CSV table of C-alpha atoms and ligand atoms in Angstrom, one decimal:
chain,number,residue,atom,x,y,z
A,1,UNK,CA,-1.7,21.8,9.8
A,2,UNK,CA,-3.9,22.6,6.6
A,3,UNK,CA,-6.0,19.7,5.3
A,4,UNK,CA,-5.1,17.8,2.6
A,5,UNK,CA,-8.0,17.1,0.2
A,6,UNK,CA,-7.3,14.1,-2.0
A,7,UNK,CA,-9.0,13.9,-5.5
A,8,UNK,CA,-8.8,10.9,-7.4
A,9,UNK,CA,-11.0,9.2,-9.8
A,10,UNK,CA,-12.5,5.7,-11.2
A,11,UNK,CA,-11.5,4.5,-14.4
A,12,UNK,CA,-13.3,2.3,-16.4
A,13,UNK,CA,-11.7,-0.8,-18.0
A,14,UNK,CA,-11.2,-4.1,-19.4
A,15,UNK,CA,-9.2,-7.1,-18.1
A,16,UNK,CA,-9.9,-10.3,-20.1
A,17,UNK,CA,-13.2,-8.6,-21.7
A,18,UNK,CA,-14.3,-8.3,-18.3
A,19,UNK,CA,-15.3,-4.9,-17.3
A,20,UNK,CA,-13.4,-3.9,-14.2
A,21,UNK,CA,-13.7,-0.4,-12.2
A,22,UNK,CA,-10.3,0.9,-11.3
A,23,UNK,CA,-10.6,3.5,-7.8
A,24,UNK,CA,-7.5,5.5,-8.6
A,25,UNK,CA,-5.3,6.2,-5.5
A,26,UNK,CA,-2.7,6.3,-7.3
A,27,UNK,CA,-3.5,10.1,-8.1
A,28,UNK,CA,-3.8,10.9,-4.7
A,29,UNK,CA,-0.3,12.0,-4.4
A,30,UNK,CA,2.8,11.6,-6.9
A,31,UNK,CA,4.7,10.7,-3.1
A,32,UNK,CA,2.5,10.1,-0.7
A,33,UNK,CA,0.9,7.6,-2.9
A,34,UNK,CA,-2.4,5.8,-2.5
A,35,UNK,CA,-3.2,4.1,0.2
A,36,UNK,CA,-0.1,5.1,2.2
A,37,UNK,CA,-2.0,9.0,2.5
A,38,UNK,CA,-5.0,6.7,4.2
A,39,UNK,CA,-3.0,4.7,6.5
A,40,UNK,CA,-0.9,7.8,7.7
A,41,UNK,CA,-3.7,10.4,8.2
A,42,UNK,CA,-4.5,9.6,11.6
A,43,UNK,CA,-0.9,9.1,13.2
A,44,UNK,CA,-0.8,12.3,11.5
A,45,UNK,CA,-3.8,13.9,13.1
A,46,UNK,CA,-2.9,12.5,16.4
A,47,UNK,CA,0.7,13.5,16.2
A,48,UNK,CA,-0.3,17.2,15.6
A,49,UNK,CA,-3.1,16.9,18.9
A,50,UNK,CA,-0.8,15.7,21.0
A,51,UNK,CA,1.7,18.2,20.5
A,52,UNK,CA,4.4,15.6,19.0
A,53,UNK,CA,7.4,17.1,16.8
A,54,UNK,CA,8.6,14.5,15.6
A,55,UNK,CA,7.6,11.2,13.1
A,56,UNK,CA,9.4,7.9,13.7
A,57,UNK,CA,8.9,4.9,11.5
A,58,UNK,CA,10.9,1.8,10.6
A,59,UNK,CA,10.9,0.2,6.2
A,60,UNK,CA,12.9,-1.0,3.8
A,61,UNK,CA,15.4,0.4,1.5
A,62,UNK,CA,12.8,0.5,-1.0
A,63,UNK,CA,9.9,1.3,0.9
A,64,UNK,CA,6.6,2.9,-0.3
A,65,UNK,CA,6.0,3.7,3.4
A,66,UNK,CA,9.5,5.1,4.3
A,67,UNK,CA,9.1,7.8,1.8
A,68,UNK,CA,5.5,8.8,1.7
A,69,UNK,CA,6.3,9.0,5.8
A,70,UNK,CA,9.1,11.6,4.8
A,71,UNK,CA,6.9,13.6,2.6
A,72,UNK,CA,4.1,13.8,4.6
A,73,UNK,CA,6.0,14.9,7.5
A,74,UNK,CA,7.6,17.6,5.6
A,75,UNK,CA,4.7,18.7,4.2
A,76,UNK,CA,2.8,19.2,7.4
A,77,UNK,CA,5.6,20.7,9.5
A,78,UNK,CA,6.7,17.2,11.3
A,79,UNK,CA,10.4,16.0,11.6
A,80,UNK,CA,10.9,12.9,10.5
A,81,UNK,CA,13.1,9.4,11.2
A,82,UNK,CA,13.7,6.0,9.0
A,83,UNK,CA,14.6,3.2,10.1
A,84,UNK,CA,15.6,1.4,7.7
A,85,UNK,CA,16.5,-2.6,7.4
A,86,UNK,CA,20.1,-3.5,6.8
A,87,UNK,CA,23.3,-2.0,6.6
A,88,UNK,CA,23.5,1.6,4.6
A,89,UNK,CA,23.9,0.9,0.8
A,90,UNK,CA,27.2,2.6,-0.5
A,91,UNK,CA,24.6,3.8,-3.7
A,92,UNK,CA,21.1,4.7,-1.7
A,93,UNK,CA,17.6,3.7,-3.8
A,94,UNK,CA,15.7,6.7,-5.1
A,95,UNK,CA,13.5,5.5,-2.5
A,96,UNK,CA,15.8,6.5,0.3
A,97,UNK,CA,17.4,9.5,-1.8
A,98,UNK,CA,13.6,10.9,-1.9
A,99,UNK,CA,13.2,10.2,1.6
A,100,UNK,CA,16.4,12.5,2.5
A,101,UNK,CA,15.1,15.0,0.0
A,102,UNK,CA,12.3,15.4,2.2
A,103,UNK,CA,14.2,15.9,5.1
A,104,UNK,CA,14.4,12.5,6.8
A,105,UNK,CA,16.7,11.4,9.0
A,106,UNK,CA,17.9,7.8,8.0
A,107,UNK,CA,19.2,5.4,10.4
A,108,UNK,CA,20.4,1.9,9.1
A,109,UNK,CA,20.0,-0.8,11.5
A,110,UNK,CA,21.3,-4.3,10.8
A,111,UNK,CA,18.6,-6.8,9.6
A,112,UNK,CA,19.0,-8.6,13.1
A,113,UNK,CA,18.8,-5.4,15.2
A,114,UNK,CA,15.6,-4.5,13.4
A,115,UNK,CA,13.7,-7.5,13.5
A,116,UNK,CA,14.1,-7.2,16.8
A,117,UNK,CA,12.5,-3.7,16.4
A,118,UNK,CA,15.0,-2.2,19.2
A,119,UNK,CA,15.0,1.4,19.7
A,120,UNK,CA,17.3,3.0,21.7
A,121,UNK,CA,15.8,4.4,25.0
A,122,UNK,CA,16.6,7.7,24.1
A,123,UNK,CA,14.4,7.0,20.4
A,124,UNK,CA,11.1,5.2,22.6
A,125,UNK,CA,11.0,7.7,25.3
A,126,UNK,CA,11.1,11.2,23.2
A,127,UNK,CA,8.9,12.7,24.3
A,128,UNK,CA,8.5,15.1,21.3
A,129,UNK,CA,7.9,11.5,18.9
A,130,UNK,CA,5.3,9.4,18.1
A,131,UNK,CA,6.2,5.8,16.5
A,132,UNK,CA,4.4,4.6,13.1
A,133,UNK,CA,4.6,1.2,13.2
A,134,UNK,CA,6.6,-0.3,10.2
A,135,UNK,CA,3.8,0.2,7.2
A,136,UNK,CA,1.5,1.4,9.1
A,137,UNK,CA,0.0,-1.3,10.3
A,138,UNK,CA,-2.1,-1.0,13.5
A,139,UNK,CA,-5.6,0.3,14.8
A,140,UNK,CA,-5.0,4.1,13.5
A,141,UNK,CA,-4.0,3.2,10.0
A,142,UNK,CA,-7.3,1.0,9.5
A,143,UNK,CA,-9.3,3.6,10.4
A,144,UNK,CA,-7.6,6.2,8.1
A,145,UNK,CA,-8.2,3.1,5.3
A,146,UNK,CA,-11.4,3.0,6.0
A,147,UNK,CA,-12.4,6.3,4.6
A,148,UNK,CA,-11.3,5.0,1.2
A,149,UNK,CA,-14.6,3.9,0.5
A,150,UNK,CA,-16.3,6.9,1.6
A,151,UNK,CA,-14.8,9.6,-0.1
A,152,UNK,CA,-16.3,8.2,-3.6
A,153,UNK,CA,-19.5,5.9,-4.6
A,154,UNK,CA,-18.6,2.2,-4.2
A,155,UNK,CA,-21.8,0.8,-2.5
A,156,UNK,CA,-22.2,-0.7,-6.1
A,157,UNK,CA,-19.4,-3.4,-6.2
A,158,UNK,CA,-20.0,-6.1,-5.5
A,159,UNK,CA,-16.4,-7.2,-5.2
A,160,UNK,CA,-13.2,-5.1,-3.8
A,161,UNK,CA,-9.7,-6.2,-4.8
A,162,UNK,CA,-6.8,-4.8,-3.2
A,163,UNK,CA,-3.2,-5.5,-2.4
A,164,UNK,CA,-2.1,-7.3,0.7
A,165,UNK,CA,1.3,-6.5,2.7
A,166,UNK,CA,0.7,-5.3,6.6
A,167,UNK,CA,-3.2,-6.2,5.5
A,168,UNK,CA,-3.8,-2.4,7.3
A,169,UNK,CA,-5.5,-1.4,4.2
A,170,UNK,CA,-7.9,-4.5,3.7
A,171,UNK,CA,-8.6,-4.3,7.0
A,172,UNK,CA,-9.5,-1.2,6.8
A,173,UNK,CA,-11.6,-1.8,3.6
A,174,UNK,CA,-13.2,-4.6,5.2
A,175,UNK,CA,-15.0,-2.0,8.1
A,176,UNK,CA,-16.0,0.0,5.3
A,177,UNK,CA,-17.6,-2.7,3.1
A,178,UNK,CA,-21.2,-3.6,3.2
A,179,UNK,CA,-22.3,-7.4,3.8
A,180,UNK,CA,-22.8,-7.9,0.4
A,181,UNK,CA,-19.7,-7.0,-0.7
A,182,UNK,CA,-16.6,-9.5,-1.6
A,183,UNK,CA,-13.0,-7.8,-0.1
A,184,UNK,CA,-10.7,-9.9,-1.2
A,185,UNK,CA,-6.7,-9.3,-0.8
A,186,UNK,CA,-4.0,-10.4,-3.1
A,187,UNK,CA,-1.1,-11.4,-1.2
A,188,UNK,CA,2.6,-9.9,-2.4
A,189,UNK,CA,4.7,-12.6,-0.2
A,190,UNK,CA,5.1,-15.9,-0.4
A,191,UNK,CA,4.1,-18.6,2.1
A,192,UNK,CA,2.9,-16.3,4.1
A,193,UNK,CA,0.2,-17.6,6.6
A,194,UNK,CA,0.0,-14.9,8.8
A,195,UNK,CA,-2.0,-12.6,6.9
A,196,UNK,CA,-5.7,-13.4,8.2
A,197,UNK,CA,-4.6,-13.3,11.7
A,198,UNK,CA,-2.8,-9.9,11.4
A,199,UNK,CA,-5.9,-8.9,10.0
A,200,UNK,CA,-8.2,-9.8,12.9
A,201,UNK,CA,-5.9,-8.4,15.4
A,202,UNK,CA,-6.8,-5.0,14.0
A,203,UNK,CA,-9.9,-5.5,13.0
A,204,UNK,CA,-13.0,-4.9,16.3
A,205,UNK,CA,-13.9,-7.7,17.6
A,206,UNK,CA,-17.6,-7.5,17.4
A,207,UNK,CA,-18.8,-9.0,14.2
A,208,UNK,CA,-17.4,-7.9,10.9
A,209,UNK,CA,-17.9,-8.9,7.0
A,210,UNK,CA,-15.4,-11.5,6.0
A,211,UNK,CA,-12.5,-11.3,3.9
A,212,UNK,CA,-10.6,-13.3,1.4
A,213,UNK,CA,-6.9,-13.7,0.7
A,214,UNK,CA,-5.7,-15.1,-2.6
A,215,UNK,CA,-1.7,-16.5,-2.3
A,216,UNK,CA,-0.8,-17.6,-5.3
A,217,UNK,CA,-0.2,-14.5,-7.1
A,218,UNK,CA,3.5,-13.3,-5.8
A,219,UNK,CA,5.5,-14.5,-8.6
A,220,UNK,CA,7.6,-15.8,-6.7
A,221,UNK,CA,7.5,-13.2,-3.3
A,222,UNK,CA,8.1,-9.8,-2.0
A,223,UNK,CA,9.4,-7.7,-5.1
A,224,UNK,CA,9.9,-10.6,-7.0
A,225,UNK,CA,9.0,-9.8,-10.9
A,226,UNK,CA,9.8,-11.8,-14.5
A,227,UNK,CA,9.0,-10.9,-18.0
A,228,UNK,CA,6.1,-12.2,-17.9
A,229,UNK,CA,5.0,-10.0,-14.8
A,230,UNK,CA,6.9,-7.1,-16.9
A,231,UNK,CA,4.7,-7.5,-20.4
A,232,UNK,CA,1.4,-7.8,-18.8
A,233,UNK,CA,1.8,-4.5,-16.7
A,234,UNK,CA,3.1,-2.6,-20.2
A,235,UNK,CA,-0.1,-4.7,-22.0
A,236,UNK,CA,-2.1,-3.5,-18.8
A,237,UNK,CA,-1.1,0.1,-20.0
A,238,UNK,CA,-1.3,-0.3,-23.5
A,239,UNK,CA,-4.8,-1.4,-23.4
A,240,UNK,CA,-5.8,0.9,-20.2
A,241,UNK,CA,-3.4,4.0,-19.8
A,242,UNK,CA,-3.3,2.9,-16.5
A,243,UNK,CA,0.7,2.8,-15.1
A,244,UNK,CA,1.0,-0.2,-12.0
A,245,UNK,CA,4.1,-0.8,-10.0
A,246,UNK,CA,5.6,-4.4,-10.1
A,247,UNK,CA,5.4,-5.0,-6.5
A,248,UNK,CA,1.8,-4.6,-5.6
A,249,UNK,CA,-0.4,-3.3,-8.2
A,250,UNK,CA,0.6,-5.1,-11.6
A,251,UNK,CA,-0.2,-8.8,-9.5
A,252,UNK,CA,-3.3,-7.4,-8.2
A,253,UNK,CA,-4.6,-6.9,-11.4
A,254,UNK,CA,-3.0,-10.0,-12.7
A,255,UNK,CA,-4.6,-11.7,-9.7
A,256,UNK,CA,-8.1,-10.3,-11.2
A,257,UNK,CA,-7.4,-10.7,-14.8
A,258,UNK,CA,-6.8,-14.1,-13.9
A,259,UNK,CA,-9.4,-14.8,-11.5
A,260,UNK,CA,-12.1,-13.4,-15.0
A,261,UNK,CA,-10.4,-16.2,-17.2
A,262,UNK,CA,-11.3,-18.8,-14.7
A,263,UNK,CA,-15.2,-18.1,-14.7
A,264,UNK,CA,-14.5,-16.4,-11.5
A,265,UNK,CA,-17.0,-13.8,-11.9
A,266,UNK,CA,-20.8,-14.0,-12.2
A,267,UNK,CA,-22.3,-11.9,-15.2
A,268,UNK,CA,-23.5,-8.9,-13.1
A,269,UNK,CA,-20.9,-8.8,-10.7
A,270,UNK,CA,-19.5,-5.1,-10.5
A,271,UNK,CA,-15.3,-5.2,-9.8
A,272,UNK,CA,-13.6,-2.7,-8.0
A,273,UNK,CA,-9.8,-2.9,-8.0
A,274,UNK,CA,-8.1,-0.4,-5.8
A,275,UNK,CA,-4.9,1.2,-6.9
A,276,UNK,CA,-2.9,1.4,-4.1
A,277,UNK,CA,-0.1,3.5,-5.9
A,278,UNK,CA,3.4,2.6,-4.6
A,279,UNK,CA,4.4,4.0,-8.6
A,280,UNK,CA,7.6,5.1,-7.2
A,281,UNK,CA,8.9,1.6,-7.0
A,282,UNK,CA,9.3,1.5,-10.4
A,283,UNK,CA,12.4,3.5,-10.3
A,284,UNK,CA,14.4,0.6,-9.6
A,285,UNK,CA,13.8,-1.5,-12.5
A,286,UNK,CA,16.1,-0.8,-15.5
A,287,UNK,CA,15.4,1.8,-17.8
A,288,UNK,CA,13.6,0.7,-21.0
A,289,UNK,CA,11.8,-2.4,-18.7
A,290,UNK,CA,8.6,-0.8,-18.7
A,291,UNK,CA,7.1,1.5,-21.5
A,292,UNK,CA,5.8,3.9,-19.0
A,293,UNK,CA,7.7,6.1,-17.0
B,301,PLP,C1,2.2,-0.5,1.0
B,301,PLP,C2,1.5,-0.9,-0.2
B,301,PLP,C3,0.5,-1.9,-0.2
B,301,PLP,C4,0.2,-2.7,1.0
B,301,PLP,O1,-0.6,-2.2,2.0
B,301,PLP,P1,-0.9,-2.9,3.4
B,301,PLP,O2,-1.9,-2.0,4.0
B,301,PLP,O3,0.4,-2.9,4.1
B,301,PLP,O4,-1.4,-4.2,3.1
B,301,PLP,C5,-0.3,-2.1,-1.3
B,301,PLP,N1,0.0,-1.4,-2.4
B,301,PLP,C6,0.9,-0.5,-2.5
B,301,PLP,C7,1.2,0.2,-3.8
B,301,PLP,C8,1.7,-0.2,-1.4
B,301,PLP,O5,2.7,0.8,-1.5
């Protein structure tokens, strides 16, 4: 397997004439976007030393996950499987055409089979497969998520903003983080109470910095969007250059935008917002939605 040597970059800018940092994952990979590269690297590295042929992992029809999976396992010589929730589309996403494009098998398993995460035998004991856990979440995709902190200066910031699904990558952030600094996660679903214990779970269980979740900021839940969610991401690149996807990114920076209106910041506090990518997702929304592409 050759390495894969992301390079990516913080951008300076200014959300509600507060200056905020911006750590770019979003240039990691035009696929295997952002923070998905993190949370895969070491199922990656531990599929390849254990001899495995094969990638299995479970997402929706329009999954960031599902298809940096599939790209990632094509590009380092792996075969790869979706799941994916509910019955096959008779039109698939671009998500899932992408996915096929990179050679991954998609199975479609009824909403009911796969909350019940049910393989079939012969699925959980190939032996040639290891099993990714339905975005990433779990011990192996923290510690990839970890190293996002490492690979560039951000001893600096006081306080770390980044999107919440699984929680994998906060968590991760959140071992990586000095005591001094704020990681706070802006949830994408709503009325969702699991989040800090999901977080724990992966998290050691010797002492670690806290973490925040902010929940208010999901216009509405997973995926959900509105015009007003719609003009602040094109007024976000206007101002910025800086393209967000509607799902994660645009209410993270919402989330902080808003959070600088309210007085939340101290003069002298130093803002990091990671850009977890996820770009792709944007190919969903209508054509002429957004005034990036
Ligand atoms: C998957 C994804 C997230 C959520 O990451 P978790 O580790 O599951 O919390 C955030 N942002 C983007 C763009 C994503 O694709």
């Amino acid at each position: 397997m050759h390495t894969f040597q992301p390079l990516y970059s913080i951008s300076k800018i200014k959300l509600a004439s507060f200056s905020i940092d911006v750590l770019r994952l979003d240039q990691v990979h035009p696929v295997i976007s952002g923070n998905k590269w993190f949370k895969l690297k070491k199922y990656l590295e531990e599929a390849r030393t254990s001899g495995k042929k094969r990638i299995i992992t479970f997402g929706g029809a329009y999954s960031n996950h599902i298809v940096a999976t599939a790209a990632a396992a094509k590009k380092f010589g792996f075969q790869s499987l979706g799941i994916i929730r509910g019955e096959e589309p008779a039109v698939h996403s671009h998500t899932l055409k992408a996915a096929r494009e990179f050679g991954m098998m998609l199975l479609f398993s009824s909403r009911k089979a796969y909350e019940n995460k049910k393989l079939s035998p012969e699925l959980v004991n190939d032996p040639q497969a290891i099993i990714i856990p339905e975005g990433g979440y779990g011990i192996e995709g923290m510690l990839g998520a970890s190293s996002i902190l490492s690979s560039i200066k951000t001893e600096k910031y006081s306080h770390i903003f980044v999107a919440v699904g699984t929680g994998t990558t906060l968590a991760g952030l959140v071992m990586a983080a000095s005591s001094k600094q704020e990681v706070a996660g802006i949830s994408v679903l709503k009325n969702y109470t699991e989040h800090e214990a999901e977080i724990n779970r992966l998290l050691p269980a010797v002492k670690h910095n806290s973490f925040k979740i902010f929940s208010d900021y999901h216009f509405g839940g997973y995926a959900k969007r509105s015009t007003e969610l719609f003009a602040f991401m094109n007024q976000v690149y206007e101002t910025t250059t800086i393209p967000t996807d509607f799902v994660y990114t645009a209410k993270t920076f919402y989330a902080v935008d808003n959070l600088a209106r309210q007085r939340y910041f101290s003069p002298g506090d130093e803002i990091l917002i990671v850009h977890t990518g996820g770009l792709q997702g944007n190919l969903s929304l209508p054509k002429g939605t957004l005034i990036f592409g």
